[in-house]
Amino acid sequence: MALRSVRKARGCWSFIRALHKGPEAAHAPQVSEHTQLSWILTCMVRLPRLQHLHQWKAKIATQKHGGTVGLLTYPVLQAADILLYKSTHVPVGEDQVQHMELVQDLAQGFNKKYGEVFPVPRSILTSMKKVKSLRDPSAKMSKSDPDKLATVRITDSPEEIVQKFRKAVTDFTSEVTYEPARRAGVSNLVAIHAAVVGVPVEEALQHSAGLDTARYKLLVADAVIQKFAPIKSEIEKLKTDRGHLEKVLQVGSAKARELAHPVCQEVKKLVGLL
């Protein structure tokens, strides 16, 4: 599972970095300092701490004995990704806040033992902290959800997006309201609408005036399609220029190594590896 996640990440990394950063982007899998720092940090965290992370427990609940060590220690690799560049603020979803607490504890623990090396990074949460599944609004929207109708992907066609929102779980009340505790499904649609349009929930509700949930689903689907359209267009453009993507990875990896190497060397000296 963990290796499959890494392969997926490497497969889409080019597009993400090219879309957001251009040739200055970094390709983490090509920077060995990430795994080196990850191993050092792993030596500082106790097993029960990792076993109590909610995402690990959720995976084990469904996989029973299928959880691997790579999956268990993945949050430590995340910590290394963050601390290696002495990051101070990290944008995360609500489901990653607990992992960020681990990052903060590792930074503080290292600093206490070896001296002030790492800033203690803070989480940055958007107004929409978690996007819920379209098929199970009690759970988060996840790319690994086996129900293909549960998750909207940037690369989905307009027809696929419309179908997914048509099939979104709501309830038997046709009125559109925002009541997360009582009407999770409809409230999730309102939250998604507000997020992609960039307005408060209250304003999104004004757009639903006179619409029942069936028609509101189409309104939200259209808003998502419009939001994704320029991103999808850029992805298609990038896919036709492999040379540019390779350059993004090469230049980005070199720049990342310039930043990562001295930090990793500093850490190695402090812990006695150099």
Short mmCIF file of C-alpha atoms in Angstrom, two decimals:
data_model
loop_
_atom_site.label_atom_id
_atom_site.label_comp_id
_atom_site.label_asym_id
_atom_site.label_seq_id
_atom_site.Cartn_x
_atom_site.Cartn_y
_atom_site.Cartn_z
CA MET A 1 0.00 0.00 0.00
CA ALA A 2 2.75 2.46 0.98
CA LEU A 3 4.82 1.62 -2.10
CA ARG A 4 1.78 2.00 -4.33
CA SER A 5 1.15 5.44 -2.82
CA VAL A 6 4.76 6.44 -3.56
CA ARG A 7 4.45 5.28 -7.17
CA LYS A 8 1.25 7.27 -7.59
CA ALA A 9 2.91 10.33 -6.07
CA ARG A 10 5.88 10.08 -8.41
CA GLY A 11 3.55 9.66 -11.37
CA CYS A 12 1.70 12.92 -10.75
CA TRP A 13 4.56 14.93 -9.22
CA SER A 14 5.63 16.34 -12.58
CA PHE A 15 2.22 17.83 -13.27
CA ILE A 16 1.75 19.24 -9.78
CA ARG A 17 5.14 20.92 -9.70
CA ALA A 18 4.95 22.17 -13.26
CA LEU A 19 1.49 23.62 -12.63
CA HIS A 20 2.40 25.39 -9.43
CA LYS A 21 6.13 26.12 -9.52
CA GLY A 22 7.49 25.82 -13.04
CA PRO A 23 11.18 24.89 -13.47
CA GLU A 24 11.97 25.85 -9.86
CA ALA A 25 10.04 22.83 -8.58
CA ALA A 26 11.62 20.06 -6.53
CA HIS A 27 11.25 16.32 -7.04
CA ALA A 28 11.52 14.91 -3.51
CA PRO A 29 12.03 11.24 -4.51
CA GLN A 30 15.33 12.26 -6.20
CA VAL A 31 16.66 13.98 -3.05
CA SER A 32 18.17 11.25 -0.88
CA GLU A 33 18.40 13.58 2.13
CA HIS A 34 14.67 13.05 2.67
CA THR A 35 15.10 9.36 3.46
CA GLN A 36 18.31 9.98 5.44
CA LEU A 37 16.62 12.47 7.76
CA SER A 38 13.57 10.23 7.95
CA TRP A 39 15.70 7.38 9.33
CA ILE A 40 17.29 9.64 11.94
CA LEU A 41 13.88 10.93 13.06
CA THR A 42 12.51 7.39 13.16
CA CYS A 43 15.17 6.62 15.79
CA MET A 44 13.65 9.36 17.95
CA VAL A 45 10.00 8.30 17.94
CA ARG A 46 8.54 5.45 19.96
CA LEU A 47 6.43 2.73 18.37
CA PRO A 48 3.24 3.39 20.41
CA ARG A 49 3.22 7.01 19.21
CA LEU A 50 3.00 5.91 15.58
CA GLN A 51 0.51 3.16 16.35
CA HIS A 52 -1.87 5.67 17.95
CA LEU A 53 -2.04 7.94 14.90
CA HIS A 54 -5.64 7.83 13.70
CA GLN A 55 -4.83 7.19 10.04
CA TRP A 56 -2.75 4.14 10.93
CA LYS A 57 -5.51 2.83 13.17
CA ALA A 58 -8.08 3.38 10.41
CA LYS A 59 -5.97 1.44 7.90
CA ILE A 60 -5.37 -1.42 10.32
CA ALA A 61 -9.09 -1.60 11.07
CA THR A 62 -9.77 -2.38 7.40
CA GLN A 63 -6.59 -4.30 6.54
CA LYS A 64 -6.21 -6.26 9.81
CA HIS A 65 -2.67 -7.69 9.49
CA GLY A 66 -1.96 -6.03 6.17
CA GLY A 67 -0.32 -2.88 7.55
CA THR A 68 3.36 -2.54 6.61
CA VAL A 69 6.22 -0.83 8.42
CA GLY A 70 6.41 1.62 5.53
CA LEU A 71 2.82 2.63 6.13
CA LEU A 72 3.44 2.92 9.87
CA THR A 73 6.49 5.17 9.50
CA TYR A 74 5.16 7.27 6.62
CA PRO A 75 4.28 10.18 8.97
CA VAL A 76 7.96 10.33 9.97
CA LEU A 77 8.91 10.67 6.30
CA GLN A 78 6.37 13.50 6.08
CA ALA A 79 8.11 15.11 9.05
CA ALA A 80 11.46 14.81 7.29
CA ASP A 81 9.99 16.41 4.15
CA ILE A 82 8.93 19.40 6.24
CA LEU A 83 11.86 19.79 8.63
CA LEU A 84 14.55 19.26 6.00
CA TYR A 85 13.72 22.70 4.57
CA LYS A 86 13.23 24.30 8.00
CA SER A 87 9.62 25.09 7.12
CA THR A 88 7.71 27.39 9.45
CA HIS A 89 4.15 27.05 8.12
CA VAL A 90 2.53 24.07 6.38
CA PRO A 91 -0.89 24.08 4.63
CA VAL A 92 -2.70 20.88 5.62
CA GLY A 93 -6.15 19.35 5.72
CA GLU A 94 -7.82 18.68 9.03
CA ASP A 95 -6.97 14.97 8.77
CA GLN A 96 -3.25 15.84 8.78
CA VAL A 97 -3.28 17.96 11.94
CA GLN A 98 -2.34 14.96 14.08
CA HIS A 99 0.61 14.24 11.78
CA MET A 100 1.67 17.87 12.11
CA GLU A 101 1.63 17.45 15.88
CA LEU A 102 4.13 14.62 15.40
CA VAL A 103 6.28 16.94 13.24
CA GLN A 104 6.19 19.59 15.96
CA ASP A 105 7.10 17.07 18.67
CA LEU A 106 10.01 15.72 16.62
CA ALA A 107 11.32 19.24 15.99
CA GLN A 108 11.07 20.13 19.67
CA GLY A 109 12.59 16.82 20.77
CA PHE A 110 15.53 17.18 18.40
CA ASN A 111 16.13 20.80 19.42
CA LYS A 112 16.02 19.90 23.10
CA LYS A 113 18.59 17.13 22.67
CA TYR A 114 20.94 18.64 20.09
CA GLY A 115 20.34 22.40 20.07
CA GLU A 116 18.08 24.74 18.12
CA VAL A 117 18.09 23.39 14.58
CA PHE A 118 14.51 23.18 13.36
CA PRO A 119 11.77 25.80 13.54
CA VAL A 120 8.61 24.32 15.03
CA PRO A 121 6.22 24.53 12.05
CA ARG A 122 2.61 25.61 12.38
CA SER A 123 -0.38 24.20 10.52
CA ILE A 124 -2.31 26.40 8.12
CA LEU A 125 -5.94 25.34 7.75
CA THR A 126 -8.32 26.73 5.14
CA SER A 127 -11.93 27.56 5.93
CA MET A 128 -12.88 24.16 4.49
CA LYS A 129 -10.78 21.90 6.65
CA LYS A 130 -11.99 18.61 5.19
CA VAL A 131 -13.81 17.62 1.99
CA LYS A 132 -16.24 14.79 2.73
CA SER A 133 -16.97 11.78 0.55
CA LEU A 134 -19.87 12.20 -1.86
CA ARG A 135 -21.06 8.68 -1.01
CA ASP A 136 -20.41 8.72 2.74
CA PRO A 137 -20.43 12.26 4.16
CA SER A 138 -19.26 10.95 7.53
CA ALA A 139 -15.87 10.13 5.96
CA LYS A 140 -13.34 12.30 4.16
CA MET A 141 -13.06 12.32 0.37
CA SER A 142 -10.16 10.03 -0.46
CA LYS A 143 -8.37 9.12 -3.68
CA SER A 144 -8.07 5.54 -2.39
CA ASP A 145 -11.81 5.11 -1.83
CA PRO A 146 -12.92 1.94 -3.67
CA ASP A 147 -16.23 3.63 -4.58
CA LYS A 148 -15.39 5.56 -7.74
CA LEU A 149 -18.41 7.82 -7.23
CA ALA A 150 -17.14 9.02 -3.84
CA THR A 151 -14.25 11.16 -5.03
CA VAL A 152 -14.03 13.94 -7.60
CA ARG A 153 -10.70 14.10 -9.40
CA ILE A 154 -9.22 17.06 -11.23
CA THR A 155 -8.80 14.90 -14.33
CA ASP A 156 -12.45 13.77 -14.39
CA SER A 157 -14.45 14.69 -17.47
CA PRO A 158 -17.40 17.08 -17.06
CA GLU A 159 -19.72 14.13 -17.60
CA GLU A 160 -18.04 12.14 -14.84
CA ILE A 161 -18.23 15.08 -12.43
CA VAL A 162 -21.94 15.57 -13.13
CA GLN A 163 -22.59 11.87 -12.60
CA LYS A 164 -20.75 11.85 -9.26
CA PHE A 165 -22.69 14.83 -7.93
CA ARG A 166 -25.99 13.39 -9.18
CA LYS A 167 -25.24 10.26 -7.14
CA ALA A 168 -24.07 12.19 -4.08
CA VAL A 169 -25.75 11.02 -0.88
CA THR A 170 -28.11 13.59 0.65
CA ASP A 171 -31.42 12.89 2.43
CA PHE A 172 -35.17 12.98 1.87
CA THR A 173 -35.56 16.73 2.41
CA SER A 174 -35.46 18.72 -0.82
CA GLU A 175 -34.55 22.09 0.73
CA VAL A 176 -30.88 23.10 0.67
CA THR A 177 -29.57 24.02 4.12
CA TYR A 178 -26.23 23.99 5.91
CA GLU A 179 -26.55 21.85 9.03
CA PRO A 180 -23.46 19.59 9.22
CA ALA A 181 -24.57 17.75 12.36
CA ARG A 182 -28.06 16.95 11.04
CA ARG A 183 -27.71 17.02 7.24
CA ALA A 184 -24.14 15.97 6.50
CA GLY A 185 -24.62 15.17 2.82
CA VAL A 186 -26.31 18.40 1.79
CA SER A 187 -23.97 20.42 3.99
CA ASN A 188 -21.00 18.82 2.24
CA LEU A 189 -22.36 20.00 -1.12
CA VAL A 190 -22.76 23.53 0.23
CA ALA A 191 -19.22 23.49 1.65
CA ILE A 192 -17.77 22.27 -1.67
CA HIS A 193 -19.75 24.93 -3.55
CA ALA A 194 -18.51 27.68 -1.24
CA ALA A 195 -14.91 26.48 -1.52
CA VAL A 196 -14.71 26.27 -5.31
CA VAL A 197 -16.54 29.58 -5.84
CA GLY A 198 -14.54 31.26 -3.09
CA VAL A 199 -17.41 32.64 -1.01
CA PRO A 200 -18.66 32.10 2.56
CA VAL A 201 -21.16 29.30 3.15
CA GLU A 202 -23.89 31.86 3.75
CA GLU A 203 -23.38 33.34 0.29
CA ALA A 204 -23.32 29.89 -1.31
CA LEU A 205 -26.70 29.21 0.28
CA GLN A 206 -28.10 32.33 -1.39
CA HIS A 207 -27.30 30.75 -4.77
CA SER A 208 -29.42 27.75 -3.79
CA ALA A 209 -32.56 29.80 -3.24
CA GLY A 210 -35.49 28.19 -5.03
CA LEU A 211 -33.56 25.03 -5.87
CA ASP A 212 -34.20 21.55 -4.55
CA THR A 213 -31.23 19.29 -3.76
CA ALA A 214 -31.40 17.56 -7.17
CA ARG A 215 -30.99 20.83 -9.07
CA TYR A 216 -28.49 22.13 -6.53
CA LYS A 217 -26.27 19.12 -7.19
CA LEU A 218 -26.05 20.19 -10.84
CA LEU A 219 -25.21 23.75 -9.79
CA VAL A 220 -22.36 22.52 -7.61
CA ALA A 221 -21.15 20.15 -10.33
CA ASP A 222 -21.01 23.03 -12.80
CA ALA A 223 -19.05 25.18 -10.33
CA VAL A 224 -16.52 22.37 -9.85
CA ILE A 225 -16.21 21.83 -13.61
CA GLN A 226 -15.50 25.53 -14.14
CA LYS A 227 -12.93 25.54 -11.32
CA PHE A 228 -11.09 22.52 -12.71
CA ALA A 229 -11.25 23.54 -16.39
CA PRO A 230 -8.09 25.71 -16.56
CA ILE A 231 -6.14 23.21 -14.46
CA LYS A 232 -7.17 20.33 -16.70
CA SER A 233 -6.26 22.37 -19.75
CA GLU A 234 -2.77 23.03 -18.38
CA ILE A 235 -2.32 19.35 -17.52
CA GLU A 236 -3.17 18.35 -21.09
CA LYS A 237 -0.74 20.95 -22.39
CA LEU A 238 2.07 19.72 -20.12
CA LYS A 239 1.48 16.10 -21.10
CA THR A 240 2.43 16.97 -24.69
CA ASP A 241 5.80 18.45 -23.64
CA ARG A 242 7.74 15.72 -21.86
CA GLY A 243 10.98 17.65 -22.28
CA HIS A 244 9.64 20.52 -20.20
CA LEU A 245 8.49 18.14 -17.48
CA GLU A 246 11.89 16.46 -17.35
CA LYS A 247 13.52 19.87 -17.04
CA VAL A 248 11.19 20.79 -14.19
CA LEU A 249 12.26 17.66 -12.32
CA GLN A 250 15.96 18.04 -13.04
CA VAL A 251 16.23 21.72 -12.15
CA GLY A 252 13.93 21.34 -9.17
CA SER A 253 15.82 18.37 -7.79
CA ALA A 254 19.12 20.22 -8.06
CA LYS A 255 17.71 23.22 -6.21
CA ALA A 256 16.17 21.00 -3.55
CA ARG A 257 19.49 19.27 -2.96
CA GLU A 258 21.20 22.65 -2.54
CA LEU A 259 18.81 23.40 0.31
CA ALA A 260 18.57 19.93 1.78
CA HIS A 261 22.21 18.85 1.82
CA PRO A 262 23.60 21.37 4.34
CA VAL A 263 20.68 20.78 6.71
CA CYS A 264 21.13 17.02 6.53
CA GLN A 265 24.90 17.38 7.08
CA GLU A 266 24.25 19.59 10.10
CA VAL A 267 21.92 16.97 11.57
CA LYS A 268 24.37 14.13 10.90
CA LYS A 269 27.16 15.98 12.68
CA LEU A 270 24.97 16.68 15.69
CA VAL A 271 23.86 13.05 16.05
CA GLY A 272 27.39 11.72 15.53
CA LEU A 273 27.13 10.23 12.04
CA LEU A 274 29.85 12.54 10.68
#
